[in-house]
Amino acid sequence: MTLDQSTLERYRLKLRYKVSYHLGSSCPDVDDVVQETMLRFVHSLQTEKIRNPESIAAFLSGICNNVIYEYKRRVRREPLHDADSYPSESPAGLD
């Protein structure tokens, strides 16, 4: 099964909306999650792992859900470090 570029782009835009909804539009990793989802989806297409081609959108949504859950688990285990949370000056005596 092959999909044309316009169909893949339409799916990508829908995924971006879904991921933004679940992670928040200010999340810096929205595009990374969408890209990982699309990568897994294209790999599944190439290896013919999609059993029911009529429900391709549901299959893609399931992949997206899994990637979102994996991302949330990883963030919970490894909190993001914000540059603002570190002191801007080195401690006294270490210069």
PDB file of C-alpha atoms in Angstrom:
ATOM      1  CA  MET A   1       0.000   0.000   0.000  1.00  0.00           C
ATOM      2  CA  THR A   2       1.291   3.468  -0.872  1.00  0.00           C
ATOM      3  CA  LEU A   3       0.005   6.910   0.002  1.00  0.00           C
ATOM      4  CA  ASP A   4       0.598  10.070  -1.956  1.00  0.00           C
ATOM      5  CA  GLN A   5       2.382  13.091  -0.503  1.00  0.00           C
ATOM      6  CA  SER A   6      -0.796  15.152  -0.054  1.00  0.00           C
ATOM      7  CA  THR A   7      -2.433  12.392   1.992  1.00  0.00           C
ATOM      8  CA  LEU A   8       0.628  12.067   4.223  1.00  0.00           C
ATOM      9  CA  GLU A   9       0.712  15.843   4.703  1.00  0.00           C
ATOM     10  CA  ARG A  10      -2.984  15.862   5.646  1.00  0.00           C
ATOM     11  CA  TYR A  11      -2.345  13.101   8.215  1.00  0.00           C
ATOM     12  CA  ARG A  12       0.670  15.046   9.548  1.00  0.00           C
ATOM     13  CA  LEU A  13      -1.440  18.170  10.118  1.00  0.00           C
ATOM     14  CA  LYS A  14      -4.131  16.170  11.924  1.00  0.00           C
ATOM     15  CA  LEU A  15      -1.467  14.517  14.080  1.00  0.00           C
ATOM     16  CA  ARG A  16       0.036  17.897  14.933  1.00  0.00           C
ATOM     17  CA  TYR A  17      -3.355  19.072  16.161  1.00  0.00           C
ATOM     18  CA  LYS A  18      -3.832  15.889  18.212  1.00  0.00           C
ATOM     19  CA  VAL A  19      -0.364  16.030  19.770  1.00  0.00           C
ATOM     20  CA  SER A  20      -0.737  19.748  20.548  1.00  0.00           C
ATOM     21  CA  TYR A  21      -4.020  18.972  22.282  1.00  0.00           C
ATOM     22  CA  HIS A  22      -2.511  16.205  24.436  1.00  0.00           C
ATOM     23  CA  LEU A  23       0.862  17.806  25.203  1.00  0.00           C
ATOM     24  CA  GLY A  24      -0.069  21.486  25.037  1.00  0.00           C
ATOM     25  CA  SER A  25       0.638  23.883  22.214  1.00  0.00           C
ATOM     26  CA  SER A  26       3.608  25.347  24.077  1.00  0.00           C
ATOM     27  CA  CYS A  27       5.381  21.973  24.294  1.00  0.00           C
ATOM     28  CA  PRO A  28       8.682  22.257  22.401  1.00  0.00           C
ATOM     29  CA  ASP A  29       8.571  18.617  21.286  1.00  0.00           C
ATOM     30  CA  VAL A  30       5.244  18.568  19.400  1.00  0.00           C
ATOM     31  CA  ASP A  31       6.935  18.321  16.004  1.00  0.00           C
ATOM     32  CA  ASP A  32       9.308  15.608  17.255  1.00  0.00           C
ATOM     33  CA  VAL A  33       6.387  13.490  18.473  1.00  0.00           C
ATOM     34  CA  VAL A  34       4.581  13.965  15.150  1.00  0.00           C
ATOM     35  CA  GLN A  35       7.742  13.060  13.234  1.00  0.00           C
ATOM     36  CA  GLU A  36       8.273   9.893  15.302  1.00  0.00           C
ATOM     37  CA  THR A  37       4.635   8.927  14.714  1.00  0.00           C
ATOM     38  CA  MET A  38       4.954   9.429  10.954  1.00  0.00           C
ATOM     39  CA  LEU A  39       8.231   7.491  10.897  1.00  0.00           C
ATOM     40  CA  ARG A  40       6.634   4.498  12.626  1.00  0.00           C
ATOM     41  CA  PHE A  41       3.598   4.751  10.354  1.00  0.00           C
ATOM     42  CA  VAL A  42       5.651   4.784   7.135  1.00  0.00           C
ATOM     43  CA  HIS A  43       7.738   1.883   8.446  1.00  0.00           C
ATOM     44  CA  SER A  44       4.530  -0.062   9.095  1.00  0.00           C
ATOM     45  CA  LEU A  45       3.364   0.694   5.558  1.00  0.00           C
ATOM     46  CA  GLN A  46       6.646  -0.500   4.084  1.00  0.00           C
ATOM     47  CA  THR A  47       6.701  -3.710   6.093  1.00  0.00           C
ATOM     48  CA  GLU A  48       2.983  -4.325   5.449  1.00  0.00           C
ATOM     49  CA  LYS A  49       2.045  -4.546   9.129  1.00  0.00           C
ATOM     50  CA  ILE A  50      -1.326  -2.879   8.633  1.00  0.00           C
ATOM     51  CA  ARG A  51      -3.874  -5.691   8.668  1.00  0.00           C
ATOM     52  CA  ASN A  52      -6.946  -3.651   7.843  1.00  0.00           C
ATOM     53  CA  PRO A  53      -6.222  -0.947   5.219  1.00  0.00           C
ATOM     54  CA  GLU A  54      -9.759   0.434   5.554  1.00  0.00           C
ATOM     55  CA  SER A  55      -8.990   1.656   9.063  1.00  0.00           C
ATOM     56  CA  ILE A  56      -5.652   3.279   8.324  1.00  0.00           C
ATOM     57  CA  ALA A  57      -6.585   6.466  10.219  1.00  0.00           C
ATOM     58  CA  ALA A  58      -7.373   4.458  13.356  1.00  0.00           C
ATOM     59  CA  PHE A  59      -4.055   2.619  13.011  1.00  0.00           C
ATOM     60  CA  LEU A  60      -2.206   5.946  12.724  1.00  0.00           C
ATOM     61  CA  SER A  61      -4.092   7.343  15.717  1.00  0.00           C
ATOM     62  CA  GLY A  62      -3.066   4.294  17.762  1.00  0.00           C
ATOM     63  CA  ILE A  63       0.582   4.804  16.856  1.00  0.00           C
ATOM     64  CA  CYS A  64       0.262   8.461  17.854  1.00  0.00           C
ATOM     65  CA  ASN A  65      -1.279   7.539  21.214  1.00  0.00           C
ATOM     66  CA  ASN A  66       1.633   5.177  21.914  1.00  0.00           C
ATOM     67  CA  VAL A  67       4.240   7.805  21.015  1.00  0.00           C
ATOM     68  CA  ILE A  68       2.478  10.389  23.207  1.00  0.00           C
ATOM     69  CA  TYR A  69       2.415   7.969  26.168  1.00  0.00           C
ATOM     70  CA  GLU A  70       6.086   7.108  25.663  1.00  0.00           C
ATOM     71  CA  TYR A  71       6.954  10.806  25.560  1.00  0.00           C
ATOM     72  CA  LYS A  72       4.999  11.514  28.761  1.00  0.00           C
ATOM     73  CA  ARG A  73       6.683   8.608  30.561  1.00  0.00           C
ATOM     74  CA  ARG A  74      10.121   9.800  29.462  1.00  0.00           C
ATOM     75  CA  VAL A  75       9.439  13.378  30.589  1.00  0.00           C
ATOM     76  CA  ARG A  76       8.193  12.121  33.950  1.00  0.00           C
ATOM     77  CA  ARG A  77      11.385  10.090  34.441  1.00  0.00           C
ATOM     78  CA  GLU A  78      13.777  12.685  33.020  1.00  0.00           C
ATOM     79  CA  PRO A  79      12.428  16.164  33.739  1.00  0.00           C
ATOM     80  CA  LEU A  80      13.437  18.819  31.254  1.00  0.00           C
ATOM     81  CA  HIS A  81      16.057  21.216  32.550  1.00  0.00           C
ATOM     82  CA  ASP A  82      15.261  24.834  31.919  1.00  0.00           C
ATOM     83  CA  ALA A  83      18.228  27.157  31.370  1.00  0.00           C
ATOM     84  CA  ASP A  84      16.540  29.711  33.649  1.00  0.00           C
ATOM     85  CA  SER A  85      16.651  27.309  36.583  1.00  0.00           C
ATOM     86  CA  TYR A  86      20.459  27.338  36.701  1.00  0.00           C
ATOM     87  CA  PRO A  87      22.331  30.194  38.361  1.00  0.00           C
ATOM     88  CA  SER A  88      23.828  32.589  35.850  1.00  0.00           C
ATOM     89  CA  GLU A  89      26.902  33.238  37.960  1.00  0.00           C
ATOM     90  CA  SER A  90      29.385  30.667  39.165  1.00  0.00           C
ATOM     91  CA  PRO A  91      29.589  30.138  42.941  1.00  0.00           C
ATOM     92  CA  ALA A  92      32.060  32.271  44.847  1.00  0.00           C
ATOM     93  CA  GLY A  93      35.633  31.019  44.759  1.00  0.00           C
ATOM     94  CA  LEU A  94      35.215  28.885  41.629  1.00  0.00           C
ATOM     95  CA  ASP A  95      36.210  31.556  39.102  1.00  0.00           C
TER      96      ASP A  95
END
